[in-house]
CSV table of C-alpha atoms and ligand atoms in Angstrom, one decimal:
chain,number,residue,atom,x,y,z
J,1,MET,CA,296.6,195.0,-26.1
J,2,MET,CA,296.0,193.2,-22.7
J,3,ASP,CA,298.3,190.4,-22.0
J,4,ARG,CA,297.7,187.1,-20.2
J,5,GLU,CA,298.6,188.5,-16.8
J,6,GLU,CA,296.3,191.5,-17.1
J,7,LEU,CA,293.4,189.2,-18.2
J,8,ILE,CA,294.0,186.9,-15.2
J,9,THR,CA,294.1,189.9,-12.8
J,10,ILE,CA,290.7,191.1,-14.1
J,11,LEU,CA,289.1,187.6,-14.3
J,12,GLY,CA,290.4,186.7,-10.9
J,13,ALA,CA,289.3,189.9,-9.1
J,14,PRO,CA,287.1,189.2,-6.1
J,15,LEU,CA,283.4,188.9,-6.9
J,16,GLY,CA,282.5,191.9,-4.7
J,17,ASP,CA,284.8,194.1,-6.8
J,18,LEU,CA,281.8,195.8,-8.4
J,19,ALA,CA,283.4,199.2,-9.1
J,20,THR,CA,286.0,197.6,-11.3
J,21,ASP,CA,283.3,195.5,-13.1
J,22,ARG,CA,281.2,198.6,-13.6
J,23,GLU,CA,284.2,200.4,-15.2
J,24,LEU,CA,285.1,197.3,-17.3
J,25,PHE,CA,281.5,196.8,-18.6
J,26,ALA,CA,281.1,200.5,-19.4
J,27,GLU,CA,284.2,200.5,-21.4
J,28,ALA,CA,283.1,197.4,-23.3
J,29,VAL,CA,279.7,199.0,-24.1
J,30,GLU,CA,281.4,202.2,-25.3
J,31,VAL,CA,283.7,200.2,-27.6
J,32,ARG,CA,280.7,198.1,-28.9
J,33,ASN,CA,278.6,201.2,-29.6
J,34,ARG,CA,281.5,202.8,-31.4
J,35,THR,CA,282.3,199.8,-33.6
J,36,VAL,CA,279.3,197.5,-34.2
J,37,GLY,CA,276.6,199.9,-32.9
J,38,ASP,CA,274.2,199.9,-30.0
J,39,LYS,CA,271.6,197.6,-31.5
J,40,VAL,CA,270.9,194.1,-30.3
J,41,TYR,CA,270.6,191.6,-33.2
J,42,LEU,CA,268.1,188.7,-32.8
J,43,ARG,CA,268.7,185.2,-34.1
J,44,GLY,CA,265.7,182.9,-33.8
J,45,LEU,CA,266.9,179.6,-32.2
J,46,ILE,CA,265.4,176.4,-33.5
J,47,GLU,CA,266.4,173.3,-31.6
J,48,LEU,CA,265.9,170.7,-34.4
J,49,SER,CA,266.6,167.5,-32.5
J,50,ASN,CA,268.1,166.2,-29.3
J,51,ARG,CA,269.4,163.0,-30.9
J,52,CYS,CA,273.2,163.0,-30.5
J,53,ARG,CA,275.9,160.5,-31.4
J,54,LYS,CA,278.3,162.1,-29.0
J,55,ASN,CA,278.7,161.7,-25.3
J,56,CYS,CA,280.2,164.9,-23.8
J,57,LEU,CA,280.5,164.4,-20.1
J,58,TYR,CA,278.7,167.6,-19.2
J,59,CYS,CA,275.7,167.6,-21.5
J,60,GLY,CA,272.1,166.6,-20.7
J,61,ILE,CA,271.4,165.2,-24.1
J,62,ARG,CA,274.6,163.1,-24.4
J,63,SER,CA,273.9,159.7,-26.0
J,64,GLY,CA,274.6,157.9,-22.7
J,65,ASN,CA,271.7,159.7,-21.0
J,66,LYS,CA,269.0,157.1,-21.4
J,67,GLY,CA,266.3,159.1,-19.6
J,68,VAL,CA,265.9,161.6,-22.4
J,69,ASP,CA,262.8,161.6,-24.6
J,70,ARG,CA,264.4,161.9,-28.0
J,71,TYR,CA,262.6,164.1,-30.6
J,72,GLU,CA,263.1,165.5,-34.0
J,73,LEU,CA,261.1,168.4,-35.4
J,74,THR,CA,259.3,167.9,-38.7
J,75,ASP,CA,260.1,170.0,-41.8
J,76,GLU,CA,256.7,171.7,-41.3
J,77,GLN,CA,257.6,172.7,-37.7
J,78,VAL,CA,261.0,174.1,-38.8
J,79,LEU,CA,259.5,176.0,-41.7
J,80,ALA,CA,256.7,177.4,-39.6
J,81,ALA,CA,259.3,178.6,-37.0
J,82,THR,CA,261.5,180.2,-39.7
J,83,GLU,CA,258.5,181.8,-41.3
J,84,TYR,CA,257.5,183.3,-38.0
J,85,ALA,CA,261.1,184.6,-37.5
J,86,TRP,CA,261.0,186.2,-41.0
J,87,ARG,CA,257.6,187.8,-40.5
J,88,SER,CA,258.7,189.1,-37.1
J,89,GLY,CA,261.6,190.9,-38.7
J,90,TYR,CA,264.4,188.7,-37.4
J,91,GLY,CA,267.5,188.9,-39.5
J,92,SER,CA,268.4,185.2,-39.2
J,93,VAL,CA,267.7,181.9,-37.6
J,94,VAL,CA,270.0,179.4,-35.9
J,95,ILE,CA,269.4,175.7,-36.4
J,96,GLN,CA,271.0,173.7,-33.7
J,97,ALA,CA,270.9,170.0,-32.8
J,98,GLY,CA,272.8,167.1,-31.3
J,99,GLU,CA,275.4,165.8,-33.6
J,100,ARG,CA,274.5,163.4,-36.5
J,101,THR,CA,276.6,162.7,-39.5
J,102,ASP,CA,274.4,160.1,-41.4
J,103,ASP,CA,273.4,160.9,-45.0
J,104,ALA,CA,269.7,161.1,-44.2
J,105,PHE,CA,270.5,163.9,-41.7
J,106,THR,CA,273.0,165.8,-43.8
J,107,ASP,CA,270.7,165.6,-46.9
J,108,ARG,CA,267.8,166.8,-44.9
J,109,ILE,CA,269.6,169.8,-43.6
J,110,GLU,CA,270.7,170.8,-47.1
J,111,LEU,CA,267.1,170.6,-48.3
J,112,LEU,CA,265.8,172.6,-45.2
J,113,VAL,CA,268.4,175.3,-45.8
J,114,ARG,CA,267.2,175.6,-49.4
J,115,GLN,CA,263.6,175.7,-48.4
J,116,ILE,CA,264.2,178.4,-45.7
J,117,LYS,CA,266.0,180.5,-48.3
J,118,SER,CA,263.2,180.3,-50.8
J,119,LEU,CA,260.3,180.8,-48.3
J,120,SER,CA,262.0,184.1,-47.2
J,121,ASN,CA,263.0,185.4,-50.7
J,122,ASN,CA,266.6,184.8,-49.7
J,123,GLU,CA,266.2,187.3,-46.9
J,124,LEU,CA,266.7,185.2,-43.8
J,125,GLY,CA,270.2,184.5,-42.8
J,126,ILE,CA,270.9,181.0,-41.7
J,127,THR,CA,273.3,179.9,-39.0
J,128,LEU,CA,274.0,176.2,-38.4
J,129,SER,CA,275.2,174.7,-35.1
J,130,LEU,CA,275.3,171.0,-35.9
J,131,GLY,CA,278.6,169.9,-34.6
J,132,GLU,CA,281.6,168.2,-36.4
J,133,GLN,CA,281.0,167.3,-40.0
J,134,GLU,CA,283.1,166.4,-43.1
J,135,ARG,CA,284.4,169.3,-45.1
J,136,GLU,CA,282.2,168.3,-48.0
J,137,VAL,CA,279.1,168.4,-45.8
J,138,TYR,CA,280.0,171.9,-44.6
J,139,ARG,CA,280.5,172.8,-48.3
J,140,ARG,CA,277.1,171.5,-49.4
J,141,TRP,CA,275.3,173.3,-46.6
J,142,PHE,CA,277.1,176.5,-47.5
J,143,ARG,CA,276.2,176.2,-51.1
J,144,ALA,CA,272.6,175.6,-50.1
J,145,GLY,CA,272.6,179.0,-48.4
J,146,ALA,CA,273.9,178.7,-44.8
J,147,HIS,CA,276.4,181.4,-44.2
J,148,ARG,CA,277.3,181.2,-40.5
J,149,TYR,CA,278.4,178.3,-38.3
J,150,LEU,CA,278.7,178.0,-34.5
J,151,LEU,CA,281.0,175.3,-33.2
J,152,ARG,CA,282.3,175.9,-29.7
J,153,ILE,CA,285.7,174.6,-28.9
J,154,GLU,CA,284.3,174.2,-25.3
J,155,ALA,CA,287.8,174.5,-23.8
J,156,SER,CA,290.9,175.6,-25.6
J,157,SER,CA,293.3,173.9,-23.3
J,158,PRO,CA,293.9,170.4,-24.6
J,159,LYS,CA,294.2,169.0,-21.1
J,160,LEU,CA,290.9,170.5,-19.9
J,161,TYR,CA,289.2,169.4,-23.1
J,162,ALA,CA,290.3,165.8,-22.5
J,163,LYS,CA,289.0,165.9,-18.9
J,164,ILE,CA,285.5,166.9,-19.9
J,165,HIS,CA,285.1,164.5,-22.9
J,166,PRO,CA,285.3,160.8,-23.4
J,167,ALA,CA,288.6,159.5,-24.8
J,168,ASP,CA,287.3,159.1,-28.3
J,169,HIS,CA,286.3,162.8,-28.6
J,170,SER,CA,289.1,164.8,-30.3
J,171,GLN,CA,289.9,168.4,-29.8
J,172,LYS,CA,292.1,168.3,-32.9
J,173,LYS,CA,289.1,167.2,-35.0
J,174,ARG,CA,287.1,170.1,-33.7
J,175,LEU,CA,289.9,172.5,-34.5
J,176,ASP,CA,290.2,171.0,-38.0
J,177,CYS,CA,286.4,171.6,-38.4
J,178,LEU,CA,286.8,175.3,-37.4
J,179,GLY,CA,289.5,175.6,-40.1
J,180,PHE,CA,287.3,173.9,-42.7
J,181,LEU,CA,284.4,176.2,-41.9
J,182,LYS,CA,286.6,179.2,-42.4
J,183,GLU,CA,288.0,178.0,-45.7
J,184,GLU,CA,284.6,177.1,-47.0
J,185,GLY,CA,283.6,180.8,-46.5
J,186,TYR,CA,281.4,180.7,-43.3
J,187,GLN,CA,281.4,183.4,-40.7
J,188,VAL,CA,282.7,181.3,-37.9
J,189,GLY,CA,281.6,181.4,-34.3
J,190,THR,CA,283.1,179.5,-31.4
J,191,GLY,CA,283.1,179.7,-27.6
J,192,VAL,CA,283.7,178.0,-24.3
J,193,MET,CA,281.8,177.1,-21.1
J,194,ILE,CA,282.8,179.1,-18.1
J,195,GLY,CA,283.1,177.6,-14.6
J,196,LEU,CA,283.8,174.0,-15.6
J,197,PRO,CA,285.3,171.6,-13.1
J,198,TYR,CA,289.2,171.6,-13.4
J,199,GLN,CA,289.0,175.1,-15.1
J,200,THR,CA,291.1,178.0,-13.8
J,201,VAL,CA,291.1,181.7,-14.6
J,202,GLY,CA,294.4,181.0,-16.4
J,203,ASN,CA,292.4,178.7,-18.8
J,204,LEU,CA,289.8,181.4,-19.4
J,205,ALA,CA,292.5,184.0,-20.2
J,206,ASP,CA,294.0,181.5,-22.6
J,207,ASP,CA,290.5,181.0,-24.1
J,208,LEU,CA,290.3,184.7,-24.9
J,209,LEU,CA,293.7,184.7,-26.5
J,210,PHE,CA,292.7,181.6,-28.5
J,211,PHE,CA,289.7,183.4,-29.9
J,212,LYS,CA,292.0,186.3,-30.9
J,213,THR,CA,294.5,184.0,-32.6
J,214,LEU,CA,291.8,182.1,-34.4
J,215,ASP,CA,290.5,185.4,-35.6
J,216,ILE,CA,286.8,184.4,-35.1
J,217,ASP,CA,283.8,186.4,-36.3
J,218,MET,CA,281.4,185.5,-33.6
J,219,CYS,CA,281.4,184.2,-30.1
J,220,GLY,CA,278.9,182.5,-27.8
J,221,MET,CA,280.1,181.6,-24.4
J,222,GLY,CA,278.2,181.0,-21.2
J,223,PRO,CA,278.4,179.6,-17.7
J,224,TYR,CA,278.6,175.9,-17.3
J,225,ILE,CA,275.6,174.5,-15.4
J,226,GLU,CA,275.6,171.0,-14.1
J,227,TYR,CA,273.1,168.5,-15.5
J,228,PRO,CA,272.1,166.0,-12.8
J,229,GLY,CA,273.3,162.5,-13.6
J,230,THR,CA,276.0,163.4,-16.1
J,231,PRO,CA,279.5,162.2,-15.3
J,232,LEU,CA,280.8,165.8,-14.8
J,233,SER,CA,278.0,166.8,-12.4
J,234,GLY,CA,279.7,164.8,-9.7
J,235,VAL,CA,282.9,166.8,-10.0
J,236,ARG,CA,283.0,170.1,-8.2
J,237,SER,CA,284.0,173.3,-10.0
J,238,ILE,CA,286.1,175.8,-8.0
J,239,PHE,CA,283.6,178.5,-9.0
J,240,THR,CA,280.1,179.0,-7.4
J,241,ARG,CA,277.2,179.8,-9.7
J,242,ASP,CA,277.4,183.5,-8.8
J,243,GLU,CA,281.1,183.5,-9.7
J,244,ARG,CA,280.3,181.8,-13.0
J,245,LEU,CA,277.8,184.4,-13.9
J,246,GLN,CA,280.2,187.2,-13.0
J,247,LEU,CA,283.1,185.5,-14.8
J,248,ALA,CA,280.9,185.0,-17.9
J,249,LEU,CA,280.1,188.8,-17.9
J,250,ARG,CA,283.8,189.6,-17.5
J,251,MET,CA,284.7,187.3,-20.3
J,252,ILE,CA,282.2,189.1,-22.6
J,253,ALA,CA,283.5,192.5,-21.7
J,254,LEU,CA,287.2,191.5,-22.1
J,255,LEU,CA,286.5,189.8,-25.5
J,256,ARG,CA,284.7,193.0,-26.7
J,257,LEU,CA,287.9,195.0,-25.8
J,258,LEU,CA,290.2,192.4,-27.4
J,259,MET,CA,288.0,192.0,-30.6
J,260,PRO,CA,285.9,195.1,-30.9
J,261,ASP,CA,284.1,194.3,-34.2
J,262,ILE,CA,282.9,190.7,-33.6
J,263,ASN,CA,279.4,189.6,-32.8
J,264,ILE,CA,279.1,188.4,-29.2
J,265,ALA,CA,276.0,186.5,-27.9
J,266,SER,CA,274.4,187.0,-24.6
J,267,THR,CA,273.5,183.4,-24.1
J,268,THR,CA,270.6,181.5,-22.6
J,269,ALA,CA,272.8,180.0,-19.9
J,270,LEU,CA,273.3,183.5,-18.4
J,271,HIS,CA,269.5,183.7,-18.1
J,272,ALA,CA,269.5,180.3,-16.4
J,273,LEU,CA,271.7,181.7,-13.6
J,274,HIS,CA,270.0,185.1,-13.3
J,275,PRO,CA,266.5,186.3,-14.3
J,276,ARG,CA,268.1,189.3,-16.0
J,277,GLY,CA,271.1,187.4,-17.2
J,278,ARG,CA,270.7,188.3,-20.8
J,279,GLU,CA,270.3,192.0,-20.1
J,280,LEU,CA,273.5,191.8,-18.0
J,281,GLY,CA,275.3,190.2,-21.0
J,282,ILE,CA,274.2,193.1,-23.3
J,283,ALA,CA,275.3,195.6,-20.6
J,284,ALA,CA,278.7,193.9,-20.5
J,285,GLY,CA,279.3,194.3,-24.3
J,286,ALA,CA,277.4,191.6,-26.1
J,287,ASN,CA,275.2,192.5,-29.2
J,288,VAL,CA,273.4,189.3,-30.1
J,289,MET,CA,270.5,187.4,-28.5
J,290,MET,CA,268.9,184.2,-29.5
J,291,PRO,CA,265.2,184.0,-28.6
J,292,ASN,CA,264.0,180.4,-28.6
J,293,LEU,CA,261.6,179.6,-31.4
J,294,THR,CA,261.5,175.8,-30.8
J,295,PRO,CA,257.8,174.6,-30.6
J,296,ALA,CA,256.8,174.6,-26.9
J,297,ALA,CA,255.7,171.0,-27.0
J,298,VAL,CA,259.3,169.7,-27.3
J,299,ARG,CA,261.3,172.5,-25.8
J,300,GLY,CA,261.6,170.8,-22.5
J,301,ASN,CA,263.4,167.9,-24.1
J,302,TYR,CA,266.3,169.9,-25.3
J,303,LYS,CA,267.9,170.2,-21.9
J,304,LEU,CA,271.6,170.7,-22.2
J,305,TYR,CA,271.8,171.8,-18.6
J,306,ASP,CA,269.6,172.0,-15.6
J,307,ASN,CA,267.2,174.9,-15.1
J,308,LYS,CA,267.2,175.9,-18.8
J,309,PRO,CA,264.7,178.7,-19.2
J,310,LEU,CA,261.7,177.5,-21.3
J,311,GLN,CA,259.5,180.7,-21.4
J,312,ASP,CA,259.5,183.1,-24.3
J,313,MET,CA,261.8,186.0,-23.7
J,314,ASP,CA,260.5,189.5,-23.1
J,315,LEU,CA,262.2,191.8,-25.6
J,316,ARG,CA,260.8,195.0,-24.2
J,317,GLY,CA,263.5,197.2,-22.9
J,318,PHE,CA,266.1,196.0,-25.5
J,319,ASN,CA,267.2,198.2,-28.3
J,320,VAL,CA,266.6,195.5,-31.0
J,321,ALA,CA,267.5,195.7,-34.6
J,322,LEU,CA,264.3,194.6,-36.5
J,323,GLU,CA,264.7,195.4,-40.1
J,324,ASN,CA,265.5,192.0,-41.5
J,325,ALA,CA,269.1,193.1,-41.0
J,326,TRP,CA,271.3,190.1,-41.1
J,327,GLY,CA,273.6,191.6,-38.5
J,328,ASP,CA,276.6,190.2,-40.2
J,329,SER,CA,279.8,190.2,-38.3
J,330,HIS,CA,281.7,193.5,-39.1
J,331,HIS,CA,284.8,191.5,-38.4
J,332,PHE,CA,284.0,189.1,-41.2
J,333,ALA,CA,283.6,191.9,-43.7
J,334,SER,CA,287.0,193.4,-42.9
J,335,ARG,CA,288.5,189.9,-42.9
J,336,LEU,CA,287.2,189.3,-46.4
J,337,SER,CA,288.4,192.7,-47.7
J,338,LYS,CA,291.8,192.0,-46.3
J,339,ALA,CA,291.9,188.6,-48.0
J,340,ARG,CA,290.7,190.1,-51.3
J,341,ALA,CA,293.4,192.8,-51.1
J,342,SER,CA,296.1,190.2,-50.6
J,343,THR,CA,294.9,188.1,-53.5
J,344,GLU,CA,295.0,191.3,-55.6
J,345,ARG,CA,298.6,191.9,-54.5
J,346,ARG,CA,299.6,188.3,-55.4
J,347,LYS,CA,298.0,188.6,-58.9
T,401,SAH,N1,275.8,169.3,-30.7
T,401,SAH,C1,276.3,170.6,-31.1
T,401,SAH,C2,275.3,171.7,-30.8
T,401,SAH,C3,274.5,171.6,-29.6
T,401,SAH,S1,275.3,171.6,-28.0
T,401,SAH,C4,277.7,170.9,-30.5
T,401,SAH,O1,278.0,170.3,-29.5
T,401,SAH,O2,278.4,171.7,-31.1
T,401,SAH,C5,275.5,173.4,-27.9
T,401,SAH,C6,276.4,173.9,-26.7
T,401,SAH,O3,275.7,173.6,-25.5
T,401,SAH,C7,277.7,173.2,-26.6
T,401,SAH,O4,278.6,173.7,-27.5
T,401,SAH,C8,278.0,173.4,-25.1
T,401,SAH,O5,279.0,174.5,-25.0
T,401,SAH,C9,276.7,173.8,-24.5
T,401,SAH,N2,276.4,172.9,-23.3
T,401,SAH,C10,276.3,171.6,-23.3
T,401,SAH,N3,276.1,171.2,-22.0
T,401,SAH,C11,276.2,172.3,-21.2
T,401,SAH,C12,276.1,172.5,-19.8
T,401,SAH,N4,276.0,171.5,-18.9
T,401,SAH,N5,276.2,173.8,-19.3
T,401,SAH,C13,276.4,174.8,-20.2
T,401,SAH,N6,276.5,174.7,-21.5
T,401,SAH,C14,276.4,173.4,-22.0
T,402,SF4,FE1,276.0,166.2,-28.3
T,402,SF4,FE2,276.6,168.8,-28.4
T,402,SF4,FE3,275.7,167.7,-26.1
T,402,SF4,FE4,278.1,167.1,-27.0
T,402,SF4,S1,277.4,169.2,-26.4
T,402,SF4,S2,276.6,165.6,-26.2
T,402,SF4,S3,277.8,167.1,-29.2
T,402,SF4,S4,274.6,167.9,-28.0
């Protein structure tokens, strides 16, 4: 396995070193095709609401940003989008929003999950990305039918995490949540932003090793993109936007080599930096894409970063899996069977 020094050498190679990248990406694609197959799995992304109780220093919809027009989709809008996803042959939907922990919100999600399950004859997989919650809340949502959860650690270095969040945001709490999610039975996805102010290639190498140690099932990582007016937008990153794009692709490829059987997303932020960003992510070893199904009328209000693409994506040219396949993480299946085998042994 690659060690930290090797990861740093590859991540830190000069941008123009395209021959090395070509080799790295080809190897990652070969490993992907051999382990999880050559298909691209689609998750329909539904951005439920941009209301958020948190105030992350990099994010466009942070609670401190008073210039945001706050919205919340109605149940009808969410169900129409999920029905569209189901009828179009998508295996699953992702429901994402700013963080809220009040009962009205957590109850509503539970109900929505149940409704999505029943409208799709239990066929649609449901991924949630709704931030930090109590263990009981994660449990209720899981019982209602959600089976995957995305919660990025954002930065695995405690020091870097502290620099990009207000003092009352806790990395430990986020780590605890990742543990709860795993224990409650979810397929767990995490990830980081790439090219943050204060971040080094050493941090990124550590992020990759962190994913490996945490034994994650899925990963979504993408370039950091400034949002004008946020506290972090005034701090310079050592990486240019071109470097962030290239680094993000190298991160995808290296993670595929480190963890061959996990699901890796080619994220929207790649597309924000390059018109063919998502194709490049797939060509670097990713196997999941998340077309945006949020109703067009409010899509512009869910702006986590500047220059977020709003148009529907063109799926021509992608080798997509459209058989209502859930595209479950192969890694999760082997993690489960290992756990079962060790329980058997203990009996
Ligand atoms: N509130 C939930 C989900 C919505 S935010 C949560 O925080 O988990 C989803 C992701 O958007 C975050 O995890 C973060 O990694 C990303 N994000 C936020 N601001 C960003 C920026 N300026 N550039 C790139 N990604 C950003
Ligand atoms: Fe809220 Fe998520 Fe943005 Fe943080 S990253 S401010 S939790 S939406």
